[in-house]
PDB file of C-alpha atoms and ligand atoms in Angstrom:
ATOM      1  CA  UNK A   1     -39.929-121.966 -71.464  1.00  0.00           C
ATOM      2  CA  UNK A   2     -40.674-118.969 -73.664  1.00  0.00           C
ATOM      3  CA  UNK A   3     -42.790-115.833 -73.522  1.00  0.00           C
ATOM      4  CA  UNK A   4     -45.269-117.693 -75.714  1.00  0.00           C
ATOM      5  CA  UNK A   5     -45.642-120.713 -73.390  1.00  0.00           C
ATOM      6  CA  UNK A   6     -45.961-118.479 -70.320  1.00  0.00           C
ATOM      7  CA  UNK A   7     -48.630-116.333 -71.990  1.00  0.00           C
ATOM      8  CA  UNK A   8     -50.464-119.501 -73.131  1.00  0.00           C
ATOM      9  CA  UNK A   9     -50.474-120.956 -69.609  1.00  0.00           C
ATOM     10  CA  UNK A  10     -51.792-117.681 -68.183  1.00  0.00           C
ATOM     11  CA  UNK A  11     -54.446-117.411 -70.883  1.00  0.00           C
ATOM     12  CA  UNK A  12     -55.586-121.014 -70.306  1.00  0.00           C
ATOM     13  CA  UNK A  13     -56.408-120.243 -66.675  1.00  0.00           C
ATOM     14  CA  UNK A  14     -57.718-116.724 -67.339  1.00  0.00           C
ATOM     15  CA  UNK A  15     -55.068-114.790 -65.437  1.00  0.00           C
ATOM     16  CA  UNK A  16     -56.441-111.229 -65.701  1.00  0.00           C
ATOM     17  CA  UNK A  17     -53.078-109.443 -65.907  1.00  0.00           C
ATOM     18  CA  UNK A  18     -49.832-109.536 -67.906  1.00  0.00           C
ATOM     19  CA  UNK A  19     -47.737-112.701 -67.657  1.00  0.00           C
ATOM     20  CA  UNK A  20     -44.087-112.219 -68.626  1.00  0.00           C
ATOM     21  CA  UNK A  21     -41.127-114.497 -69.152  1.00  0.00           C
ATOM     22  CA  UNK A  22     -37.536-113.352 -68.695  1.00  0.00           C
ATOM     23  CA  UNK A  23     -34.667-115.634 -69.645  1.00  0.00           C
ATOM     24  CA  UNK A  24     -32.548-114.432 -66.727  1.00  0.00           C
ATOM     25  CA  UNK A  25     -32.929-112.006 -63.848  1.00  0.00           C
ATOM     26  CA  UNK A  26     -31.576-111.612 -60.342  1.00  0.00           C
ATOM     27  CA  UNK A  27     -34.838-112.453 -58.569  1.00  0.00           C
ATOM     28  CA  UNK A  28     -38.415-112.516 -59.838  1.00  0.00           C
ATOM     29  CA  UNK A  29     -39.584-111.399 -56.394  1.00  0.00           C
ATOM     30  CA  UNK A  30     -37.339-108.323 -56.488  1.00  0.00           C
ATOM     31  CA  UNK A  31     -38.528-107.486 -60.011  1.00  0.00           C
ATOM     32  CA  UNK A  32     -42.200-107.922 -59.168  1.00  0.00           C
ATOM     33  CA  UNK A  33     -41.907-105.894 -55.960  1.00  0.00           C
ATOM     34  CA  UNK A  34     -40.590-103.018 -58.113  1.00  0.00           C
ATOM     35  CA  UNK A  35     -43.430-103.465 -60.620  1.00  0.00           C
ATOM     36  CA  UNK A  36     -45.943-103.546 -57.739  1.00  0.00           C
ATOM     37  CA  UNK A  37     -44.656-100.188 -56.457  1.00  0.00           C
ATOM     38  CA  UNK A  38     -45.229 -98.809 -59.950  1.00  0.00           C
ATOM     39  CA  UNK A  39     -48.868 -99.932 -59.983  1.00  0.00           C
ATOM     40  CA  UNK A  40     -48.793-103.336 -61.701  1.00  0.00           C
ATOM     41  CA  UNK A  41     -52.217-104.986 -61.461  1.00  0.00           C
ATOM     42  CA  UNK A  42     -53.155-107.920 -59.243  1.00  0.00           C
ATOM     43  CA  UNK A  43     -52.241-111.309 -60.709  1.00  0.00           C
ATOM     44  CA  UNK A  44     -49.287-109.977 -62.697  1.00  0.00           C
ATOM     45  CA  UNK A  45     -47.058-113.020 -63.218  1.00  0.00           C
ATOM     46  CA  UNK A  46     -43.299-113.034 -63.779  1.00  0.00           C
ATOM     47  CA  UNK A  47     -41.510-116.276 -64.718  1.00  0.00           C
ATOM     48  CA  UNK A  48     -37.726-116.618 -65.060  1.00  0.00           C
ATOM     49  CA  UNK A  49     -35.646-119.204 -66.876  1.00  0.00           C
ATOM     50  CA  UNK A  50     -32.840-118.554 -64.428  1.00  0.00           C
ATOM     51  CA  UNK A  51     -32.142-116.378 -61.387  1.00  0.00           C
ATOM     52  CA  UNK A  52     -28.683-115.093 -60.537  1.00  0.00           C
ATOM     53  CA  UNK A  53     -29.631-113.995 -57.002  1.00  0.00           C
ATOM     54  CA  UNK A  54     -32.738-115.978 -56.104  1.00  0.00           C
ATOM     55  CA  UNK A  55     -33.910-115.323 -52.582  1.00  0.00           C
ATOM     56  CA  UNK A  56     -35.315-117.747 -50.018  1.00  0.00           C
ATOM     57  CA  UNK A  57     -36.971-117.397 -46.637  1.00  0.00           C
ATOM     58  CA  UNK A  58     -35.063-116.091 -43.630  1.00  0.00           C
ATOM     59  CA  UNK A  59     -32.542-114.238 -45.791  1.00  0.00           C
ATOM     60  CA  UNK A  60     -31.265-117.370 -47.525  1.00  0.00           C
ATOM     61  CA  UNK A  61     -30.347-117.694 -51.186  1.00  0.00           C
ATOM     62  CA  UNK A  62     -32.308-119.908 -53.589  1.00  0.00           C
ATOM     63  CA  UNK A  63     -29.971-121.682 -55.983  1.00  0.00           C
ATOM     64  CA  UNK A  64     -31.123-123.219 -59.263  1.00  0.00           C
ATOM     65  CA  UNK A  65     -29.600-124.348 -62.546  1.00  0.00           C
ATOM     66  CA  UNK A  66     -30.936-122.780 -65.782  1.00  0.00           C
ATOM     67  CA  UNK A  67     -33.919-124.632 -67.234  1.00  0.00           C
ATOM     68  CA  UNK A  68     -34.505-127.159 -64.446  1.00  0.00           C
ATOM     69  CA  UNK A  69     -36.758-125.281 -62.023  1.00  0.00           C
ATOM     70  CA  UNK A  70     -40.046-123.451 -62.126  1.00  0.00           C
ATOM     71  CA  UNK A  71     -39.271-119.956 -60.851  1.00  0.00           C
ATOM     72  CA  UNK A  72     -42.037-117.411 -60.677  1.00  0.00           C
ATOM     73  CA  UNK A  73     -43.654-114.646 -58.701  1.00  0.00           C
ATOM     74  CA  UNK A  74     -47.305-113.641 -58.607  1.00  0.00           C
ATOM     75  CA  UNK A  75     -48.590-110.272 -57.449  1.00  0.00           C
ATOM     76  CA  UNK A  76     -51.702-110.159 -55.262  1.00  0.00           C
ATOM     77  CA  UNK A  77     -53.580-107.149 -53.981  1.00  0.00           C
ATOM     78  CA  UNK A  78     -55.888-108.854 -51.483  1.00  0.00           C
ATOM     79  CA  UNK A  79     -58.525-107.096 -49.437  1.00  0.00           C
ATOM     80  CA  UNK A  80     -57.227-108.658 -46.225  1.00  0.00           C
ATOM     81  CA  UNK A  81     -55.914-107.189 -42.983  1.00  0.00           C
ATOM     82  CA  UNK A  82     -52.098-107.494 -42.630  1.00  0.00           C
ATOM     83  CA  UNK A  83     -52.612-110.032 -39.819  1.00  0.00           C
ATOM     84  CA  UNK A  84     -54.064-112.444 -42.382  1.00  0.00           C
ATOM     85  CA  UNK A  85     -51.003-112.316 -44.667  1.00  0.00           C
ATOM     86  CA  UNK A  86     -49.647-115.619 -43.257  1.00  0.00           C
ATOM     87  CA  UNK A  87     -52.826-117.331 -44.438  1.00  0.00           C
ATOM     88  CA  UNK A  88     -52.039-116.257 -47.997  1.00  0.00           C
ATOM     89  CA  UNK A  89     -48.660-117.933 -47.845  1.00  0.00           C
ATOM     90  CA  UNK A  90     -50.187-121.135 -46.439  1.00  0.00           C
ATOM     91  CA  UNK A  91     -52.772-120.955 -49.243  1.00  0.00           C
ATOM     92  CA  UNK A  92     -50.038-120.523 -51.837  1.00  0.00           C
ATOM     93  CA  UNK A  93     -48.057-123.445 -50.392  1.00  0.00           C
ATOM     94  CA  UNK A  94     -51.147-125.637 -50.435  1.00  0.00           C
ATOM     95  CA  UNK A  95     -51.991-124.611 -53.998  1.00  0.00           C
ATOM     96  CA  UNK A  96     -48.478-125.268 -55.315  1.00  0.00           C
ATOM     97  CA  UNK A  97     -48.139-128.565 -53.415  1.00  0.00           C
ATOM     98  CA  UNK A  98     -51.454-129.759 -54.834  1.00  0.00           C
ATOM     99  CA  UNK A  99     -50.515-128.767 -58.382  1.00  0.00           C
ATOM    100  CA  UNK A 100     -47.101-130.447 -58.129  1.00  0.00           C
ATOM    101  CA  UNK A 101     -48.608-133.604 -56.657  1.00  0.00           C
ATOM    102  CA  UNK A 102     -51.200-133.824 -59.423  1.00  0.00           C
ATOM    103  CA  UNK A 103     -48.936-133.024 -62.363  1.00  0.00           C
ATOM    104  CA  UNK A 104     -45.970-135.140 -61.250  1.00  0.00           C
ATOM    105  CA  UNK A 105     -48.007-137.835 -59.502  1.00  0.00           C
ATOM    106  CA  UNK A 106     -45.778-137.423 -56.447  1.00  0.00           C
ATOM    107  CA  UNK A 107     -46.680-137.217 -52.739  1.00  0.00           C
ATOM    108  CA  UNK A 108     -45.855-133.520 -52.288  1.00  0.00           C
ATOM    109  CA  UNK A 109     -46.748-132.214 -48.823  1.00  0.00           C
ATOM    110  CA  UNK A 110     -46.285-128.940 -46.932  1.00  0.00           C
ATOM    111  CA  UNK A 111     -43.772-128.552 -44.128  1.00  0.00           C
ATOM    112  CA  UNK A 112     -44.967-125.669 -41.985  1.00  0.00           C
ATOM    113  CA  UNK A 113     -45.156-122.932 -42.989  1.00  0.00           C
ATOM    114  CA  UNK A 114     -44.511-123.154 -46.688  1.00  0.00           C
ATOM    115  CA  UNK A 115     -41.827-125.629 -47.684  1.00  0.00           C
ATOM    116  CA  UNK A 116     -42.861-128.236 -50.228  1.00  0.00           C
ATOM    117  CA  UNK A 117     -41.446-131.632 -49.352  1.00  0.00           C
ATOM    118  CA  UNK A 118     -41.471-135.229 -50.506  1.00  0.00           C
ATOM    119  CA  UNK A 119     -40.133-137.833 -48.072  1.00  0.00           C
ATOM    120  CA  UNK A 120     -38.751-135.044 -45.853  1.00  0.00           C
ATOM    121  CA  UNK A 121     -36.736-133.658 -48.775  1.00  0.00           C
ATOM    122  CA  UNK A 122     -37.364-130.177 -50.046  1.00  0.00           C
ATOM    123  CA  UNK A 123     -38.801-129.959 -53.550  1.00  0.00           C
ATOM    124  CA  UNK A 124     -39.845-126.322 -53.429  1.00  0.00           C
ATOM    125  CA  UNK A 125     -40.555-123.278 -51.349  1.00  0.00           C
ATOM    126  CA  UNK A 126     -42.605-120.110 -51.177  1.00  0.00           C
ATOM    127  CA  UNK A 127     -41.284-116.641 -50.389  1.00  0.00           C
ATOM    128  CA  UNK A 128     -44.141-114.224 -49.627  1.00  0.00           C
ATOM    129  CA  UNK A 129     -43.211-110.554 -49.396  1.00  0.00           C
ATOM    130  CA  UNK A 130     -45.837-108.024 -48.358  1.00  0.00           C
ATOM    131  CA  UNK A 131     -46.083-104.240 -48.312  1.00  0.00           C
ATOM    132  CA  UNK A 132     -48.380-102.627 -45.757  1.00  0.00           C
ATOM    133  CA  UNK A 133     -49.660 -99.039 -46.043  1.00  0.00           C
ATOM    134  CA  UNK A 134     -52.205 -97.228 -43.906  1.00  0.00           C
ATOM    135  CA  UNK A 135     -52.877-100.370 -41.851  1.00  0.00           C
ATOM    136  CA  UNK A 136     -53.800-102.511 -44.845  1.00  0.00           C
ATOM    137  CA  UNK A 137     -52.056-104.871 -47.213  1.00  0.00           C
ATOM    138  CA  UNK A 138     -50.933-102.841 -50.203  1.00  0.00           C
ATOM    139  CA  UNK A 139     -49.650-105.852 -52.115  1.00  0.00           C
ATOM    140  CA  UNK A 140     -48.179-109.288 -51.604  1.00  0.00           C
ATOM    141  CA  UNK A 141     -45.667-110.913 -53.935  1.00  0.00           C
ATOM    142  CA  UNK A 142     -45.761-114.691 -53.765  1.00  0.00           C
ATOM    143  CA  UNK A 143     -42.439-116.149 -54.945  1.00  0.00           C
ATOM    144  CA  UNK A 144     -42.473-119.791 -55.923  1.00  0.00           C
ATOM    145  CA  UNK A 145     -39.454-121.988 -56.568  1.00  0.00           C
ATOM    146  CA  UNK A 146     -39.863-125.662 -57.481  1.00  0.00           C
ATOM    147  CA  UNK A 147     -37.186-128.199 -58.357  1.00  0.00           C
ATOM    148  CA  UNK A 148     -38.553-129.980 -61.406  1.00  0.00           C
ATOM    149  CA  UNK A 149     -36.022-131.712 -63.651  1.00  0.00           C
ATOM    150  CA  UNK A 150     -32.880-132.014 -61.492  1.00  0.00           C
ATOM    151  CA  UNK A 151     -31.140-135.362 -61.065  1.00  0.00           C
ATOM    152  CA  UNK A 152     -29.573-136.010 -57.646  1.00  0.00           C
ATOM    153  CA  UNK A 153     -26.113-135.083 -58.946  1.00  0.00           C
ATOM    154  CA  UNK A 154     -27.366-131.732 -60.251  1.00  0.00           C
ATOM    155  CA  UNK A 155     -27.727-130.396 -56.701  1.00  0.00           C
ATOM    156  CA  UNK A 156     -24.673-128.915 -54.977  1.00  0.00           C
ATOM    157  CA  UNK A 157     -23.104-131.493 -52.589  1.00  0.00           C
ATOM    158  CA  UNK A 158     -24.359-129.684 -49.493  1.00  0.00           C
ATOM    159  CA  UNK A 159     -27.986-130.011 -50.674  1.00  0.00           C
ATOM    160  CA  UNK A 160     -27.886-133.600 -52.002  1.00  0.00           C
ATOM    161  CA  UNK A 161     -29.236-135.182 -48.821  1.00  0.00           C
ATOM    162  CA  UNK A 162     -31.991-132.662 -48.252  1.00  0.00           C
ATOM    163  CA  UNK A 163     -33.234-131.616 -51.718  1.00  0.00           C
ATOM    164  CA  UNK A 164     -35.142-133.468 -54.386  1.00  0.00           C
ATOM    165  CA  UNK A 165     -37.032-132.748 -57.596  1.00  0.00           C
ATOM    166  CA  UNK A 166     -40.390-133.735 -59.051  1.00  0.00           C
ATOM    167  CA  UNK A 167     -38.565-135.789 -61.710  1.00  0.00           C
ATOM    168  CA  UNK A 168     -36.928-137.881 -58.983  1.00  0.00           C
ATOM    169  CA  UNK A 169     -40.147-138.365 -57.039  1.00  0.00           C
ATOM    170  CA  UNK A 170     -42.668-138.949 -59.795  1.00  0.00           C
ATOM    171  CA  UNK A 171     -43.289-138.097 -63.451  1.00  0.00           C
ATOM    172  CA  UNK A 172     -41.213-135.239 -64.857  1.00  0.00           C
ATOM    173  CA  UNK A 173     -43.667-132.599 -66.101  1.00  0.00           C
ATOM    174  CA  UNK A 174     -42.750-129.943 -68.631  1.00  0.00           C
ATOM    175  CA  UNK A 175     -42.161-126.559 -67.010  1.00  0.00           C
ATOM    176  CA  UNK A 176     -45.020-125.129 -69.086  1.00  0.00           C
ATOM    177  CA  UNK A 177     -47.497-127.816 -67.931  1.00  0.00           C
ATOM    178  CA  UNK A 178     -46.455-127.330 -64.331  1.00  0.00           C
ATOM    179  CA  UNK A 179     -46.772-123.543 -64.657  1.00  0.00           C
ATOM    180  CA  UNK A 180     -50.325-123.874 -65.948  1.00  0.00           C
ATOM    181  CA  UNK A 181     -51.256-126.265 -63.121  1.00  0.00           C
ATOM    182  CA  UNK A 182     -49.690-123.978 -60.494  1.00  0.00           C
ATOM    183  CA  UNK A 183     -51.485-120.887 -61.808  1.00  0.00           C
ATOM    184  CA  UNK A 184     -54.806-122.754 -61.993  1.00  0.00           C
ATOM    185  CA  UNK A 185     -54.382-124.014 -58.453  1.00  0.00           C
ATOM    186  CA  UNK A 186     -53.424-120.550 -57.146  1.00  0.00           C
ATOM    187  CA  UNK A 187     -56.487-118.999 -58.797  1.00  0.00           C
ATOM    188  CA  UNK A 188     -58.691-121.663 -57.240  1.00  0.00           C
ATOM    189  CA  UNK A 189     -57.142-121.342 -53.807  1.00  0.00           C
ATOM    190  CA  UNK A 190     -56.740-117.577 -53.547  1.00  0.00           C
ATOM    191  CA  UNK A 191     -59.738-116.463 -55.592  1.00  0.00           C
ATOM    192  CA  UNK A 192     -60.126-113.458 -57.846  1.00  0.00           C
ATOM    193  CA  UNK A 193     -59.105-110.851 -55.278  1.00  0.00           C
ATOM    194  CA  UNK A 194     -56.464-112.980 -53.611  1.00  0.00           C
ATOM    195  CA  UNK A 195     -58.575-113.787 -50.557  1.00  0.00           C
ATOM    196  CA  UNK A 196     -58.397-117.194 -48.880  1.00  0.00           C
ATOM    197  CA  UNK A 197     -61.116-119.842 -48.892  1.00  0.00           C
ATOM    198  CA  UNK A 198     -62.959-120.563 -45.637  1.00  0.00           C
ATOM    199  CA  UNK A 199     -61.833-124.203 -45.576  1.00  0.00           C
ATOM    200  CA  UNK A 200     -58.171-123.355 -46.253  1.00  0.00           C
ATOM    201  CA  UNK A 201     -56.870-124.304 -42.813  1.00  0.00           C
ATOM    202  CA  UNK A 202     -58.658-127.667 -42.762  1.00  0.00           C
ATOM    203  CA  UNK A 203     -57.187-128.594 -46.132  1.00  0.00           C
ATOM    204  CA  UNK A 204     -53.755-127.201 -45.233  1.00  0.00           C
ATOM    205  CA  UNK A 205     -53.674-129.296 -42.050  1.00  0.00           C
ATOM    206  CA  UNK A 206     -54.447-132.420 -44.121  1.00  0.00           C
ATOM    207  CA  UNK A 207     -51.443-131.775 -46.361  1.00  0.00           C
ATOM    208  CA  UNK A 208     -49.057-130.636 -43.610  1.00  0.00           C
ATOM    209  CA  UNK A 209     -46.335-133.128 -42.608  1.00  0.00           C
ATOM    210  CA  UNK A 210     -45.358-131.133 -39.535  1.00  0.00           C
ATOM    211  CA  UNK A 211     -48.462-131.913 -37.492  1.00  0.00           C
ATOM    212  CA  UNK A 212     -48.047-134.803 -35.058  1.00  0.00           C
ATOM    213  CA  UNK A 213     -44.249-134.445 -35.146  1.00  0.00           C
ATOM    214  CA  UNK A 214     -41.799-133.367 -32.460  1.00  0.00           C
ATOM    215  CA  UNK A 215     -40.338-130.086 -33.671  1.00  0.00           C
ATOM    216  CA  UNK A 216     -37.799-127.439 -32.768  1.00  0.00           C
ATOM    217  CA  UNK A 217     -38.701-123.959 -33.977  1.00  0.00           C
ATOM    218  CA  UNK A 218     -35.892-121.423 -34.022  1.00  0.00           C
ATOM    219  CA  UNK A 219     -37.455-118.017 -33.544  1.00  0.00           C
ATOM    220  CA  UNK A 220     -34.178-116.101 -33.559  1.00  0.00           C
ATOM    221  CA  UNK A 221     -30.529-116.909 -32.836  1.00  0.00           C
ATOM    222  CA  UNK A 222     -30.756-118.950 -29.657  1.00  0.00           C
ATOM    223  CA  UNK A 223     -34.492-118.694 -28.960  1.00  0.00           C
ATOM    224  CA  UNK A 224     -36.116-122.079 -29.570  1.00  0.00           C
ATOM    225  CA  UNK A 225     -39.501-123.647 -28.966  1.00  0.00           C
ATOM    226  CA  UNK A 226     -39.450-127.425 -28.718  1.00  0.00           C
ATOM    227  CA  UNK A 227     -42.354-129.844 -28.422  1.00  0.00           C
ATOM    228  CA  UNK A 228     -45.092-131.622 -30.323  1.00  0.00           C
ATOM    229  CA  UNK A 229     -46.690-129.782 -33.266  1.00  0.00           C
ATOM    230  CA  UNK A 230     -50.368-130.228 -32.492  1.00  0.00           C
ATOM    231  CA  UNK A 231     -52.176-127.766 -34.726  1.00  0.00           C
ATOM    232  CA  UNK A 232     -52.289-124.756 -37.017  1.00  0.00           C
ATOM    233  CA  UNK A 233     -54.166-121.830 -35.486  1.00  0.00           C
ATOM    234  CA  UNK A 234     -56.645-119.468 -37.133  1.00  0.00           C
ATOM    235  CA  UNK A 235     -53.919-116.997 -38.074  1.00  0.00           C
ATOM    236  CA  UNK A 236     -51.767-119.716 -39.629  1.00  0.00           C
ATOM    237  CA  UNK A 237     -49.464-120.070 -36.594  1.00  0.00           C
ATOM    238  CA  UNK A 238     -48.047-123.465 -35.620  1.00  0.00           C
ATOM    239  CA  UNK A 239     -49.294-124.654 -32.233  1.00  0.00           C
ATOM    240  CA  UNK A 240     -46.567-126.425 -30.288  1.00  0.00           C
ATOM    241  CA  UNK A 241     -47.209-128.335 -27.059  1.00  0.00           C
ATOM    242  CA  UNK A 242     -44.074-127.788 -24.968  1.00  0.00           C
ATOM    243  CA  UNK A 243     -43.068-128.983 -21.498  1.00  0.00           C
ATOM    244  CA  UNK A 244     -44.137-125.517 -20.277  1.00  0.00           C
ATOM    245  CA  UNK A 245     -47.523-125.630 -22.033  1.00  0.00           C
ATOM    246  CA  UNK A 246     -48.876-124.693 -25.476  1.00  0.00           C
ATOM    247  CA  UNK A 247     -46.940-122.123 -27.522  1.00  0.00           C
ATOM    248  CA  UNK A 248     -48.024-120.509 -30.798  1.00  0.00           C
ATOM    249  CA  UNK A 249     -45.161-120.111 -33.273  1.00  0.00           C
ATOM    250  CA  UNK A 250     -45.855-117.426 -35.854  1.00  0.00           C
ATOM    251  CA  UNK A 251     -42.583-117.523 -37.790  1.00  0.00           C
ATOM    252  CA  UNK A 252     -39.168-119.096 -37.842  1.00  0.00           C
ATOM    253  CA  UNK A 253     -37.341-122.192 -38.937  1.00  0.00           C
ATOM    254  CA  UNK A 254     -38.862-125.525 -37.953  1.00  0.00           C
ATOM    255  CA  UNK A 255     -36.939-128.792 -37.774  1.00  0.00           C
ATOM    256  CA  UNK A 256     -38.698-132.137 -37.467  1.00  0.00           C
ATOM    257  CA  UNK A 257     -37.005-134.037 -34.638  1.00  0.00           C
ATOM    258  CA  UNK A 258     -38.465-137.503 -35.308  1.00  0.00           C
TER     259      UNK A 258
HETATM  260  C1  BTN B   1     -37.737-120.853 -49.504  1.00  0.00           C
HETATM  261  O1  BTN B   1     -36.799-120.382 -48.840  1.00  0.00           O
HETATM  262  O2  BTN B   1     -38.107-122.017 -49.360  1.00  0.00           O
HETATM  263  C2  BTN B   1     -38.465-119.996 -50.501  1.00  0.00           C
HETATM  264  C3  BTN B   1     -37.811-120.049 -51.840  1.00  0.00           C
HETATM  265  C4  BTN B   1     -38.505-119.193 -52.859  1.00  0.00           C
HETATM  266  C5  BTN B   1     -37.744-119.125 -54.161  1.00  0.00           C
HETATM  267  C6  BTN B   1     -38.520-118.396 -55.224  1.00  0.00           C
HETATM  268  S1  BTN B   1     -37.828-118.632 -56.827  1.00  0.00           S
HETATM  269  C7  BTN B   1     -38.881-117.395 -57.477  1.00  0.00           C
HETATM  270  C8  BTN B   1     -38.975-116.286 -56.445  1.00  0.00           C
HETATM  271  N1  BTN B   1     -37.904-115.329 -56.626  1.00  0.00           N
HETATM  272  C9  BTN B   1     -37.034-115.350 -55.607  1.00  0.00           C
HETATM  273  O3  BTN B   1     -36.011-114.652 -55.524  1.00  0.00           O
HETATM  274  N2  BTN B   1     -37.413-116.256 -54.700  1.00  0.00           N
HETATM  275  C10 BTN B   1     -38.648-116.892 -55.065  1.00  0.00           C
END
């Protein structure tokens, strides 16, 4: 990708803020969080050709080879209470999954909360990072990483059984075409001000592979919730039916047990 193709994609979907491409950076989320603190406008987009210290959820690293992944962050300044921030990340996951599925013609689904999976293998993920000030959401950076062109042998050995790419699961899109589809889908899902649509949860539930599965959610170290995932609540939490009764799970790592 180039600055030109990123700007073209943003222009095609009327992104109302600067869209920048950097060949290499440590993490687009870290960069955009800094820009947000310095007043960057809503819908500022930062795309990287490569990240040297990409970050994932739960303090993990996000590894990618140069030129094979779509790596970007989008800045939102939504007029939402902080409690609704999880809905934004479900909305982003739904938007990116839909765009990937359409462009690559692949059955991309969401694993709660915001992993993108095909056949139980991870094809992408979302890292939302929010800043709260005076009891309201100051800004939210939505980081998006998608494996696009990798062959199986391109993944490190420890990821080969659990990771996949759009090229392996469907048609290989160009990174520029996928970027345009992702931005269009995000604009449609999160609206001009970054708010969520009223039917978000119904559509998220339809695309979520976690529902109807036995799951183990790790909340911290040795605190687990195990049972059947039966729903997604109004705040975006996973509803788990356990032997002790229903439990809402607001965050954490979820493993499908069957
Ligand atoms: C996950 O753990 O599944 C979320 C991964 C998110 C990775 C993306 S790549 C672009 C953006 N910049 C980062 O450092 N992380 C996110």
